[in-house]
Amino acid sequence: MTEYDQNFKNIAVIFDNDNLNNTLGEIIEQNGLKQIRAAETEKYPHVTFFFSGGREKKFQGEKRILVPSPKVATYDLQPEMSAKELTEALLKEIKNQSFDFGCINFANADMVGHTGVFQAAVKAVETVDACVEQLVTTALENGYTIFLTADHGNSDYMINEDGTPNTAHTLNPVPLFVIDKVSKLNLKPGKLGDIAPTILTLMQLPVPPEMTGALLTK
């Protein structure tokens, strides 16, 4: 009924995919800047194909880092997943200041949260906390501004009211932290669609008309 892959030829579809123009990655490319997309296997499509609006091809100046996820039956057996290996790869890029914009995803809190194993979720979040601390510290030392957020919750609500494990995504609002060594930003409540235009504004890049979100800075 719809096109799942552009490589499939001579197939009639009922619903065409929307062609998204002027995504964040595209604006980065148009301005001659470098970008990096990094995740382990479980979240790699999210920082590449999905983040690029359904585009498989790399943008000019885009580098991708794929770290293999561990081979386990369920991730409660290894809640650290590959966060440490991903962090090590990113620290090298940050220290070399090899990119102007980076999209990075840690899979732990989501993938381990889906198992419903509380203590494993705790370990997953502790692992991400330690990795994020390293990345933020090094990024600040190298002049980067960090946007730290999530697209949904999972490990934030692990036990239902009846005592059974919760394995689904949550509907709780997600936090957004903007961490910068220079500017003192005041943020206002908003939505995920506001983040991209806010990033472009802070990078002093044009915000395209397709981005209808508001600026999150007061």
GROMACS .gro file of N, CA and C in nm, residues 158-166:
model
   27
  158MET      N    1   0.839   0.214   3.563
  158MET     CA    2   0.868   0.071   3.545
  158MET      C    3   0.766  -0.022   3.609
  159ILE      N    4   0.685   0.029   3.703
  159ILE     CA    5   0.592  -0.058   3.776
  159ILE      C    6   0.451   0.002   3.768
  160ASN      N    7   0.357  -0.075   3.718
  160ASN     CA    8   0.218  -0.030   3.711
  160ASN      C    9   0.154  -0.026   3.849
  161GLU      N   10   0.038   0.037   3.858
  161GLU     CA   11  -0.029   0.052   3.987
  161GLU      C   12  -0.066  -0.082   4.049
  162ASP      N   13  -0.087  -0.183   3.965
  162ASP     CA   14  -0.122  -0.316   4.018
  162ASP      C   15   0.001  -0.399   4.051
  163GLY      N   16   0.121  -0.339   4.037
  163GLY     CA   17   0.244  -0.409   4.072
  163GLY      C   18   0.309  -0.485   3.959
  164THR      N   19   0.245  -0.490   3.844
  164THR     CA   20   0.304  -0.560   3.730
  164THR      C   21   0.408  -0.472   3.661
  165PRO      N   22   0.505  -0.533   3.593
  165PRO     CA   23   0.607  -0.453   3.524
  165PRO      C   24   0.546  -0.375   3.407
  166ASN      N   25   0.588  -0.251   3.391
  166ASN     CA   26   0.549  -0.173   3.274
  166ASN      C   27   0.659  -0.185   3.170
   0.00000   0.00000   0.00000
